[in-house]
Coordinates of C-alpha atoms and ligand atoms in Angstrom, one line a residue:
X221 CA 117.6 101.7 99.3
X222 CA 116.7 105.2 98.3
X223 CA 113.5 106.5 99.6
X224 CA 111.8 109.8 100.9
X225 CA 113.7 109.5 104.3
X226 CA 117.4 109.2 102.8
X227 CA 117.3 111.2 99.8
X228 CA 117.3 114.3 98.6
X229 CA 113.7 115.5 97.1
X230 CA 113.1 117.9 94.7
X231 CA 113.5 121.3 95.6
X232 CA 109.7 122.2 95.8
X233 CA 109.0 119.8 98.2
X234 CA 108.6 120.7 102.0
X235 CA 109.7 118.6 104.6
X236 CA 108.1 119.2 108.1
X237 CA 110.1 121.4 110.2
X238 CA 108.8 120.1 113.7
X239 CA 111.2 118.1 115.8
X240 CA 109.7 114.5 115.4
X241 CA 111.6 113.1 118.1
X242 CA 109.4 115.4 120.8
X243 CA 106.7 113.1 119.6
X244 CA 104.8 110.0 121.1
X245 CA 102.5 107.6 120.0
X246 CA 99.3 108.8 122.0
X247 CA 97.3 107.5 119.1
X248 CA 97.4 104.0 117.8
X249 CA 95.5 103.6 114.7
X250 CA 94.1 100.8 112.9
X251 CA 93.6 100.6 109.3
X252 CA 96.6 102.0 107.6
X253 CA 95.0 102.3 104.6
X254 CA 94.0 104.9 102.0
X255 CA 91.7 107.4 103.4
X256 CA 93.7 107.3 107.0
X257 CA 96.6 108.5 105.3
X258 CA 95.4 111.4 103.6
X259 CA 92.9 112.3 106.2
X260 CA 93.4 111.7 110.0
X261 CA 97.1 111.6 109.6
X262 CA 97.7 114.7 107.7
X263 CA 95.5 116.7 110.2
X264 CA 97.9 115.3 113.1
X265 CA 100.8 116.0 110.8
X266 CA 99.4 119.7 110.5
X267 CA 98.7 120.2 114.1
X268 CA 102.7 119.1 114.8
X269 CA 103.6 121.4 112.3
X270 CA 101.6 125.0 113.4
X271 CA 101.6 123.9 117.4
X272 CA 103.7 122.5 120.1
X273 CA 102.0 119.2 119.8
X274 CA 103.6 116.0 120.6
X275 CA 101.1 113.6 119.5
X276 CA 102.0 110.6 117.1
X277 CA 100.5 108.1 115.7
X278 CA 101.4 104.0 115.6
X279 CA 99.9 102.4 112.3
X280 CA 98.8 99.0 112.8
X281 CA 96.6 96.9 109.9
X282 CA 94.7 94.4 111.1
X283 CA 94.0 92.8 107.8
X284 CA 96.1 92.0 104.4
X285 CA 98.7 95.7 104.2
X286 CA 102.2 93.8 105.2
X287 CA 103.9 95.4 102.4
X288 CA 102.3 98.7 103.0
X289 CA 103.6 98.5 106.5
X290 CA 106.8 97.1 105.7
X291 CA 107.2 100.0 103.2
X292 CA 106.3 102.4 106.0
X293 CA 109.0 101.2 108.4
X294 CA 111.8 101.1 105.4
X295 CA 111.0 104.6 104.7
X296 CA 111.3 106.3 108.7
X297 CA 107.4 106.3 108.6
X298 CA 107.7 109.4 106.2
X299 CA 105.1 109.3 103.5
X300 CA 103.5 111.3 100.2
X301 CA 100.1 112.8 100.1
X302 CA 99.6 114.4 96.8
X303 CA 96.0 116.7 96.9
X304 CA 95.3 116.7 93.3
X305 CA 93.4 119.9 91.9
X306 CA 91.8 120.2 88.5
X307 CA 94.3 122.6 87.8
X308 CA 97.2 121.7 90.0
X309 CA 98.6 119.5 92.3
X310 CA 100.1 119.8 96.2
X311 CA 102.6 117.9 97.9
X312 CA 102.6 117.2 101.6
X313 CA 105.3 115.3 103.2
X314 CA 103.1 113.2 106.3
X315 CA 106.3 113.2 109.6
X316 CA 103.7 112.3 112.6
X317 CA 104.0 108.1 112.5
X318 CA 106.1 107.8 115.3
X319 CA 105.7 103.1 114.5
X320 CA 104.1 101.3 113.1
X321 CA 102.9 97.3 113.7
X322 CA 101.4 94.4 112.3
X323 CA 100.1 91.2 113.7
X324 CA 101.6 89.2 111.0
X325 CA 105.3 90.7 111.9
X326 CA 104.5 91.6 115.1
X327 CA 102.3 88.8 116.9
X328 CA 99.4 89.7 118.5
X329 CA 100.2 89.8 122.0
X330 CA 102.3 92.6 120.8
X331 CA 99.8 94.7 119.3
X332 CA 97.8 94.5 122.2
X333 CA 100.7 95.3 123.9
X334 CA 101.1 98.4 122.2
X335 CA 97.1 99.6 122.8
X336 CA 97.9 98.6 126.7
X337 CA 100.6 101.3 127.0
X338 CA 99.5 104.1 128.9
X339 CA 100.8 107.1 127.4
X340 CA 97.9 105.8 124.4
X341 CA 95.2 108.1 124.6
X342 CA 93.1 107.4 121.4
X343 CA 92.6 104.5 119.8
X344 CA 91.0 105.6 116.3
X345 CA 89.9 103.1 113.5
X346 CA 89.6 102.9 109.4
X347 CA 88.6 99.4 109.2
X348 CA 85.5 100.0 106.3
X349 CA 81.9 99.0 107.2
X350 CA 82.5 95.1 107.4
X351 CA 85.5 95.8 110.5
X352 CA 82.3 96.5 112.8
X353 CA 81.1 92.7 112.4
X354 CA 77.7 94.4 112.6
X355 CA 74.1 93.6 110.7
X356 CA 73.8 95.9 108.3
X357 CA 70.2 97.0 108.7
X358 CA 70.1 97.1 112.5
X359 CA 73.6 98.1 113.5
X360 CA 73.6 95.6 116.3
X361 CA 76.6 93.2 116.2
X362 CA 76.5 90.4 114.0
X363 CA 77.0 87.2 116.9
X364 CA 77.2 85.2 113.6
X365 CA 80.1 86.8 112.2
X366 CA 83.0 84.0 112.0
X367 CA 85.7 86.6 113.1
X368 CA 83.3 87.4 116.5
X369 CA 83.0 83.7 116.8
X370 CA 86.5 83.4 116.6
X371 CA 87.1 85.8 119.5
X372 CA 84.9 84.6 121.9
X373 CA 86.3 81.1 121.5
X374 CA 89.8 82.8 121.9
X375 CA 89.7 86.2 123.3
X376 CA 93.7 86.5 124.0
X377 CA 93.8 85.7 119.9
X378 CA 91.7 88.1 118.3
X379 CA 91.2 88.8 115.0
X380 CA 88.4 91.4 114.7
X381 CA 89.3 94.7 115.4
X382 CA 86.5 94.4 118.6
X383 CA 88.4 91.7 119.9
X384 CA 92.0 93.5 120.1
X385 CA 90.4 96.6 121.8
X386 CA 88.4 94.7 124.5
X387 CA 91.5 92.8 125.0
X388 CA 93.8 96.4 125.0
X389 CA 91.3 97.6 127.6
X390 CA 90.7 94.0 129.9
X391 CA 95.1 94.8 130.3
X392 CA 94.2 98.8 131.2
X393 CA 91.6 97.9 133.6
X394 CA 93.5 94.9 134.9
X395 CA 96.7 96.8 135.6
X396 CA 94.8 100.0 136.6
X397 CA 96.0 102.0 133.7
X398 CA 93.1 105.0 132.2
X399 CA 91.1 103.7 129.5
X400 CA 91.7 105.3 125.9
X401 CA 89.2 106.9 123.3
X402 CA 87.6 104.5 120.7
X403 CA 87.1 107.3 117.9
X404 CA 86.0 105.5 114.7
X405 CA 86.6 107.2 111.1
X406 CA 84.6 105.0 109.0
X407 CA 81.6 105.9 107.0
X408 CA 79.2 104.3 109.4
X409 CA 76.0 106.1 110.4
X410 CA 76.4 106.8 114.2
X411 CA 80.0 105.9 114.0
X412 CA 80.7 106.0 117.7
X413 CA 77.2 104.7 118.7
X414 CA 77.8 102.2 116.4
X415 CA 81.5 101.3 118.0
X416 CA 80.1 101.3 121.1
X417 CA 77.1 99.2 121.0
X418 CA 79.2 96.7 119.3
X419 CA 82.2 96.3 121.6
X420 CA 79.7 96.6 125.1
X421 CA 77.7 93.9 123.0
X422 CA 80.7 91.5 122.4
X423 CA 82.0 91.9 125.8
X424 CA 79.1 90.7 127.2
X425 CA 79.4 87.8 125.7
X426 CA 83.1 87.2 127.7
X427 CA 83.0 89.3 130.7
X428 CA 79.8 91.3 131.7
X429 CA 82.2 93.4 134.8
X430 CA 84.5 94.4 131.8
X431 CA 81.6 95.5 129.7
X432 CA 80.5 97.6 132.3
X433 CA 83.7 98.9 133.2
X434 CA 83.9 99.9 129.3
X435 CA 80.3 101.3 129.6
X436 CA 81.3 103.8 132.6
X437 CA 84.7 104.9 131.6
X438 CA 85.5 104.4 127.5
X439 CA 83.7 107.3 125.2
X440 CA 82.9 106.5 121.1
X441 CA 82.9 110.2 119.9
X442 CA 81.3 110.1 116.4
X443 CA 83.0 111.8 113.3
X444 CA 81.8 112.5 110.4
X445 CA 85.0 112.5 107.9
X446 CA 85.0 113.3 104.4
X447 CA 87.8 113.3 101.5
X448 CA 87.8 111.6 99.0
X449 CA 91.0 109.3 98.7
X450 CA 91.3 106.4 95.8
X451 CA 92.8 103.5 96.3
X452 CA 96.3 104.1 94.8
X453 CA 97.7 103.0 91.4
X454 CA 100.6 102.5 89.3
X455 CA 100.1 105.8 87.8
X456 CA 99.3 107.5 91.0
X457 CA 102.8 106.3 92.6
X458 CA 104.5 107.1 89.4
X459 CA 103.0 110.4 89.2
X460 CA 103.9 111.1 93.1
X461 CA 107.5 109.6 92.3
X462 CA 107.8 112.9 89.5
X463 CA 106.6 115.3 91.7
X464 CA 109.1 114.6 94.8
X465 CA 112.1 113.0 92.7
X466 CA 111.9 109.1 94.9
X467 CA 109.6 106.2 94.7
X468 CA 106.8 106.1 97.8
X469 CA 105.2 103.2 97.6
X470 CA 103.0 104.6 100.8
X471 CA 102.2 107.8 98.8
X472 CA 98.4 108.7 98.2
X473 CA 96.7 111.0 96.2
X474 CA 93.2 112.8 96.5
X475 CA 91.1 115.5 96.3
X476 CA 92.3 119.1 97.8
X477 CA 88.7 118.5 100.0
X478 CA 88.7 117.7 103.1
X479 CA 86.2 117.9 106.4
X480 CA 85.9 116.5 109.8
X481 CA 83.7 116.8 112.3
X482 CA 84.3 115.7 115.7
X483 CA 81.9 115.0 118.7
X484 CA 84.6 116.4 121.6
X485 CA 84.4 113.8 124.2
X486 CA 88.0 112.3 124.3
X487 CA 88.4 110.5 127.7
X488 CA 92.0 111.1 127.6
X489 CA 92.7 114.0 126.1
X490 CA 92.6 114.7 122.1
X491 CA 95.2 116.7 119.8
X492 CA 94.3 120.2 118.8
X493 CA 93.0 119.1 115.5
X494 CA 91.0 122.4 114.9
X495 CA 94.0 124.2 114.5
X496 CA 94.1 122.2 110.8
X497 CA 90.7 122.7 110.3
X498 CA 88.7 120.2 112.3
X499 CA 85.3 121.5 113.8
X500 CA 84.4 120.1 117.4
X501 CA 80.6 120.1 118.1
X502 CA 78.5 118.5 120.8
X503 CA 76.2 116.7 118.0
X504 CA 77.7 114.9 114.9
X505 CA 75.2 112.9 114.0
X506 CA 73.1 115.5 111.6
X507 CA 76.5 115.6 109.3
X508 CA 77.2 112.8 109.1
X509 CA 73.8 112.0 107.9
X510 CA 73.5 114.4 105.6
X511 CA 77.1 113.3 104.2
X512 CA 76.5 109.3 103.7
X513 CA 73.0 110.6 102.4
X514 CA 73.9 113.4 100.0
X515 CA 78.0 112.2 99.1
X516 CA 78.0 108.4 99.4
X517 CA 74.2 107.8 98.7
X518 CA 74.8 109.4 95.0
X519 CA 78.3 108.2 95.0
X520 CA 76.5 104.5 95.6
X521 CA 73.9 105.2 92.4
X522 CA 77.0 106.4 90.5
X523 CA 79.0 103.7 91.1
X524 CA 76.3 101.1 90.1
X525 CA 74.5 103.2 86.8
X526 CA 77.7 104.3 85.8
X527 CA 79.6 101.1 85.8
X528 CA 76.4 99.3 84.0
X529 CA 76.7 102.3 81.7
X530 CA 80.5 101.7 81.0
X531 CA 82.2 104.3 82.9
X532 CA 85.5 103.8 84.5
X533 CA 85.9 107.2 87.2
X534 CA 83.0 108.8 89.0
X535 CA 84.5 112.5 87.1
X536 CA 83.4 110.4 83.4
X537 CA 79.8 109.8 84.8
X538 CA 80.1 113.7 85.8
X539 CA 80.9 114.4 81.8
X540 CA 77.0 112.5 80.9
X541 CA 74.7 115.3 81.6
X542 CA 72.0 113.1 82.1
X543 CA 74.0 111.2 85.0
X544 CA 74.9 114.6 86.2
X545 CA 71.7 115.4 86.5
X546 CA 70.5 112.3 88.1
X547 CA 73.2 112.7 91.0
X548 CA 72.0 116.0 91.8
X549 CA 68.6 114.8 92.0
X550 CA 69.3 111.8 94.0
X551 CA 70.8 114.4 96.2
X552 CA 68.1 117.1 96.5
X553 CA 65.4 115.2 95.9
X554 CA 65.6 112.1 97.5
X555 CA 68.2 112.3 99.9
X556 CA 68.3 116.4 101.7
X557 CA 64.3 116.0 102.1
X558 CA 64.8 113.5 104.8
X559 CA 67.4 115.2 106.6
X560 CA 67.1 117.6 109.9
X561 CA 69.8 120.0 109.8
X562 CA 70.6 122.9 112.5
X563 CA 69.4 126.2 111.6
X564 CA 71.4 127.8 108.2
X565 CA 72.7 124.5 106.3
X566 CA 72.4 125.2 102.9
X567 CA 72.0 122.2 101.2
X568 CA 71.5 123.3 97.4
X569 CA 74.9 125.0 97.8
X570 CA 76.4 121.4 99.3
X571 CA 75.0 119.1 96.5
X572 CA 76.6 122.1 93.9
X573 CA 79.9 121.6 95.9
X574 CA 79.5 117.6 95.6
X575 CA 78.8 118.1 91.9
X576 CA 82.0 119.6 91.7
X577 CA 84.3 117.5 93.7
X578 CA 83.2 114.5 92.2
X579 CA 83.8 116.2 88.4
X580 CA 87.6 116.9 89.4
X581 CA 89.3 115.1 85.9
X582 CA 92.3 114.5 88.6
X583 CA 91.4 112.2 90.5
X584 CA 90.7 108.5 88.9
X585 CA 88.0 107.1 91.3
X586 CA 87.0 104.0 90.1
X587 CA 83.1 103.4 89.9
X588 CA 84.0 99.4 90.5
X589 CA 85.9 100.5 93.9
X590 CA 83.0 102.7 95.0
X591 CA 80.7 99.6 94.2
X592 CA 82.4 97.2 96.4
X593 CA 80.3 96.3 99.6
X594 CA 77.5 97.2 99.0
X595 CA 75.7 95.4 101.3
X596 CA 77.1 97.3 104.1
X597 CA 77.1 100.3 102.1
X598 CA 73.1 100.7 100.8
X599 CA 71.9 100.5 104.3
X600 CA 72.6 103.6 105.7
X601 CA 73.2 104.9 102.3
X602 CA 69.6 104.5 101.0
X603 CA 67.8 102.9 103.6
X604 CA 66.9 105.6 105.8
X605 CA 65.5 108.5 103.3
X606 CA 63.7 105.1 101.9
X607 CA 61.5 105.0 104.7
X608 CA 61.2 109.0 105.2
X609 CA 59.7 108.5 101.5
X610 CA 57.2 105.8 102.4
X611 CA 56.0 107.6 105.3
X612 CA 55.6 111.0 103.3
X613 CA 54.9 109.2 100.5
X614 CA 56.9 110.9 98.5
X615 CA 58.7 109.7 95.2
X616 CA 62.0 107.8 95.8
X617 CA 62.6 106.8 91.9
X618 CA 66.3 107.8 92.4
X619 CA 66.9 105.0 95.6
X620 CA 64.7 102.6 93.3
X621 CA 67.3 103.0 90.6
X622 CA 70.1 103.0 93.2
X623 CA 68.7 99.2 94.4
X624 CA 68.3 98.2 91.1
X625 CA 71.4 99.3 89.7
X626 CA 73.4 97.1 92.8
X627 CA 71.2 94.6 92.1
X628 CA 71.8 94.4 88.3
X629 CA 75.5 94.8 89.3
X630 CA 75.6 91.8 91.7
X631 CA 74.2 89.7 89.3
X632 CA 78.2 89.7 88.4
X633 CA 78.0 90.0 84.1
X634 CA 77.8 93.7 82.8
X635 CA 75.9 94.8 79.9
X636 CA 78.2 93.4 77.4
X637 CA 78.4 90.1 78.9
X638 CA 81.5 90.3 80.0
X639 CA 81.9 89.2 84.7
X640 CA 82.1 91.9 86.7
X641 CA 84.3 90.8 90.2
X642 CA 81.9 91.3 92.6
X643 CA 82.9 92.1 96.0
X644 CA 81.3 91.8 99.2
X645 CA 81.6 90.6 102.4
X646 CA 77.8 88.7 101.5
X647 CA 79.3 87.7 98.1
X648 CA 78.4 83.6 98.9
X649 CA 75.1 84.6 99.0
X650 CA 74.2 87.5 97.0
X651 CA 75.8 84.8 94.0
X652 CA 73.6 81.8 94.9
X653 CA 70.5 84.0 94.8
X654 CA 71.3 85.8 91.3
X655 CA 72.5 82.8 89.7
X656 CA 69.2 80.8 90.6
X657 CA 67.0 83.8 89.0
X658 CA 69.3 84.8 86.0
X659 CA 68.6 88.0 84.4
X660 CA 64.8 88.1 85.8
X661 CA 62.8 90.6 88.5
X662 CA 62.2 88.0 90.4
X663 CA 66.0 88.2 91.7
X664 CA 64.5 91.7 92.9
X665 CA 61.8 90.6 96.1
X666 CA 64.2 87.1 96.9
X667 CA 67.2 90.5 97.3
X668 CA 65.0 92.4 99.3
X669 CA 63.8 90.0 101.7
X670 CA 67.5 89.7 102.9
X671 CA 66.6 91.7 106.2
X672 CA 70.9 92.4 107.3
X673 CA 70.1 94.6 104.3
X674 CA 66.7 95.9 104.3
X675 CA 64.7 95.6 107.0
X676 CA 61.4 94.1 106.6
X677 CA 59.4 97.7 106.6
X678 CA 61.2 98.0 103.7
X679 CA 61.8 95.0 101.7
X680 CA 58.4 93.5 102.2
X681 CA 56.8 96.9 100.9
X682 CA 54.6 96.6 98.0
X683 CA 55.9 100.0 96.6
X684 CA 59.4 99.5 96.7
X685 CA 59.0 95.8 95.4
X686 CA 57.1 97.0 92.1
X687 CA 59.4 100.6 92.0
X688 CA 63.0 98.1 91.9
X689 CA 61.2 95.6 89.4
X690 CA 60.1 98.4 87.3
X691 CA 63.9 100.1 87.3
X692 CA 65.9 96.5 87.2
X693 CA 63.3 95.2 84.4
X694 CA 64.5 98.7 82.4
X695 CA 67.8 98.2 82.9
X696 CA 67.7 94.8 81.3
X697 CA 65.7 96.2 78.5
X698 CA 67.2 99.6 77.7
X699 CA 70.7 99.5 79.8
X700 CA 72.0 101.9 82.5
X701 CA 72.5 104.5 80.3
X702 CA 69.0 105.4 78.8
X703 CA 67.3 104.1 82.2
X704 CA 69.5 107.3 84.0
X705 CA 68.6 109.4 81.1
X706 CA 64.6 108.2 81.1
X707 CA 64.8 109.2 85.1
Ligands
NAI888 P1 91.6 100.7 102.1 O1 91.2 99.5 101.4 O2 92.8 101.5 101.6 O3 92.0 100.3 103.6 C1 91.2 99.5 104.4 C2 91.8 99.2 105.7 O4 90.9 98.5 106.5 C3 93.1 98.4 105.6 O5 94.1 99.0 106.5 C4 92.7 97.0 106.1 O6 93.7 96.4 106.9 C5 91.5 97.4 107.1 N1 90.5 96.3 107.2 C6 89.8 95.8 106.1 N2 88.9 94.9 106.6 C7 89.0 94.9 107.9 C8 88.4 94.2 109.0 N3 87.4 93.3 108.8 N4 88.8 94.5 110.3 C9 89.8 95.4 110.5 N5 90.4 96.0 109.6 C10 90.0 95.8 108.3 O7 90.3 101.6 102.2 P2 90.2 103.2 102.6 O8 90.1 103.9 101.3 O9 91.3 103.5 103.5 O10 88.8 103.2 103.3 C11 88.6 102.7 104.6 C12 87.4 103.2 105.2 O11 87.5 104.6 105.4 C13 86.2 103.2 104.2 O12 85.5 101.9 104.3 C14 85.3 104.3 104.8 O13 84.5 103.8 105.9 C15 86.3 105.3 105.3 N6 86.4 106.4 104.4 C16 87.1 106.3 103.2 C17 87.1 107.4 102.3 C18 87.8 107.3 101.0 O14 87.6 108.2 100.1 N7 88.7 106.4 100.7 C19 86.6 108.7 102.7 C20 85.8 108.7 103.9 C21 85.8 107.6 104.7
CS2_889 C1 82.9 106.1 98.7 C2 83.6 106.8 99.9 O1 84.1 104.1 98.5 C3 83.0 104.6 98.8 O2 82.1 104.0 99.1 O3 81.6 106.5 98.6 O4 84.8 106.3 100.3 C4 83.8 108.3 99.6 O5 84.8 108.5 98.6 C5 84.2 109.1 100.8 O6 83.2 108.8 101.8 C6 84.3 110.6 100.6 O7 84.5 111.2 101.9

């Protein structure tokens, strides 16, 4: 078949010029999906490309991606990512997958396998909020979770994520191999802290010598990672197959943004990712709060106002001045006030930045995607400059409107009465609860008392229950639209 690793592709297009076979899978990734492939991966590819860096990358999904995957291998792991400007469009040719594996084709003994061997250094992960089998609100793993369930009842058969790296490391430790880096790249607030106090947590539960043997000698560097990367359509492959000359069924396209910021404590040694661009630092934890706050906190009340309000992309909300305005507010006024930033971070200039990225006419990100999970999502989204507010007490209209707005979008019919497909890991049960209030405020305390999503400080707050009544009962009575412009 011809593809991107047997054919020849358009004259503009630059192939890699590093020697791929000097590299070795010191990284074995899982969650070979969008954002990993325009982010993480095309910083390794970089590094390859302006050093003499040997570090590749094994792509394994965990979940769903076989044809993705099988795509991958048929194409000699080369791949697409097209950074799409508002004026103009880059092509970059991704080289650095040395394999890639999945459980279905694969088994799972040999994925494990794989994570065992011990030139594997890093063991990074893109798995979205609901891979961490956590509570939402607290952090702290979720013992209820059926896939954590599963695993303890049958640890050498994993099916979490948690599960195949205890297992990886059990077979280190076990055969005196060095353990690896767990370096999570999801949008999780205390990404590593997050990682770690889940896997010690579940490994307690099979082996409390492991645990602490993970404890003294794994490290969970948190990241804060940012690009943003839609999920891929027809149009985006067709447009990537004009701009090289093949089809890439693996290709992606995104924003020309991109940052990463990396707590540097790699156990085993980490690729020079700086040299693309990557900052180290010794304390992550202020950007990425100020990112999920500032980026996905408005991205969260544009996904949900703007969908209600009949917009298909984030960049049409951007082209409503009064949802414009209401983004940038969310962002400076509800969400930078509770943050503590080191000494010079301007802020004002970073919301006018956000403003911008998100109004880029190039890139199609779909309000209905960004809505998806949003019980994992409003947590650390919303939660935390919620209860800054109540303690200053302080006006936080914008994160009422934000809770309203999921709420109103949960209840699964849009404004025209038309379903909306609601997805969530919590979708059982956000349904039951909606359907048994209807179009009615008094879906709005029964939602908050769900404490994996707001904790009871919150939820059980006079304030915020009368300030998400007052928004979801104007959404029913004047729509998304006029209730974003009446902010
Ligand atoms: P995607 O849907 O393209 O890929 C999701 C990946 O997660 C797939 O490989 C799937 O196999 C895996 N997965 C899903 N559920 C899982 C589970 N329970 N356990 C283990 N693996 C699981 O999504 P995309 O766009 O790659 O985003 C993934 C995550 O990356 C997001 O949830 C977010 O945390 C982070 N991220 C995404 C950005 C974006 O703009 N797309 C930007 C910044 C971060
Ligand atoms: C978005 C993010 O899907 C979502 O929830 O808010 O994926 C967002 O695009 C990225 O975090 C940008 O870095």
């Amino acid at each position: 078949m011809k593809n991107i690793s047997n054919s020849q592709l358009n004259e503009s297009v630059n192939m890699p010029t590093y020697n791929r076979s000097t590299l070795k899978t010191r990284i074995v990734h899982l969650g070979f999906g969008a954002f990993h492939r325009a982010h993480q991966a095309l910083y390794t590819n970089e590094v390859a490309q302006k050093a003499d860096s040997d570090w590749g990358i094994c792509e394994i999904s965990l979940f769903s991606s076989e044809k993705i995957i099988s795509s991958l291998k048929e194409q000699d792991h080369l791949y697409t990512v097209a950074e799409k400007g508002a004026q103009s469009t880059q092509v970059k040719i991704i080289a650095c997958i040395t394999e890639s594996m999945h459980p279905k084709f694969n088994g799972i003994e040999a994925v494990i396998e794989k994570m065992a061997e011990p030139q594997v250094a890093i063991v990074s992960m893109t798995i979205t909020e609901k891979g961490y089998c956590i509570d939402p609100a607290t952090g702290l793993l979720d013992k209820n979770n059926e896939l954590v369930i599963s695993d303890i009842k049958n640890p050498a058969q994993p099916k979490s994520a948690l599960g195949y790296i205890v297992q990886a490391l059990k077979l280190r430790r076990d055969r005196g191999i060095n353990p690896f880096t767990v370096m999570s790249c999801d949008n999780v607030q205390g990404n590593g802290h997050v990682a770690k106090a889940a896997i010690l947590e579940f490994t307690q539960l099979l082996d409390t010598k492991l645990a602490t043997w993970i404890e003294q000698n794994v490290t969970f560097p948190c990241t804060m990672v940012d690009r943003i990367v839609p999920a891929a359509t027809e149009q985006t492959l067709s447009e990537i197959t004009n701009l090289i000359g093949v089809e890439d069924p693996c290709g992606i396209a995104c924003e020309p943004f991109r940052q990463w910021v990396i707590e540097d404590n790699f156990v085993a040694g980490r690729p020079e990712w700086d040299i693309a661009g990557a900052e180290f630092v010794d304390d992550v934890v202020p950007f990425e709060e100020m990112k999920l706050r500032m980026l996905n906190g408005s991205h969260s009340f544009l996904a949900y106002l703007g969908y209600l309000g009949g917009f298909e992309h984030i960049s049409d909300t951007m082209t409503d001045l009064s949802y414009r305005k209401a983004a940038f507010d969310m962002m400076m006024q509800a969400q930078a006030p509770s943050l503590t930033m080191p000494e010079g971070a301007d802020l004002e200039s970073y919301a006018a930045l956000l403003i911008n990225r998100f109004e880029n006419p190039s890139l199609k990100h779909q309000t209905w995607q960004i809505a998806m999970d949003g019980s994992q999502k409003i947590p650390q989204r919303m939660g935390g400059s919620l209860r800054f507010h109540l303690e200053q007490g302080s006006d936080f209209k914008w994160l009422a409107l934000g809770i309203a707005g999921w709420m109103r979008f949960i209840s699964g019919v849009d404004e025209q009465g038309n379903d909306i497909d609601v997805r969530d890991p919590m979708a059982t049960m956000l349904r039951e609860i909606c359907d048994s209030h209807g179009l009615n405020t008094s879906v709005v305390p029964a939602l908050l008392s769900i404490e994996s999503i707001f904790a009871s400080e919150i939820g059980q707050n006079v304030q915020v229950i009368n300030a998400v009544k007052n928004a979801y009962q104007s959404l029913l009575n004047n729509g998304a639209k006029a209730t974003v412009a009446a902010l």
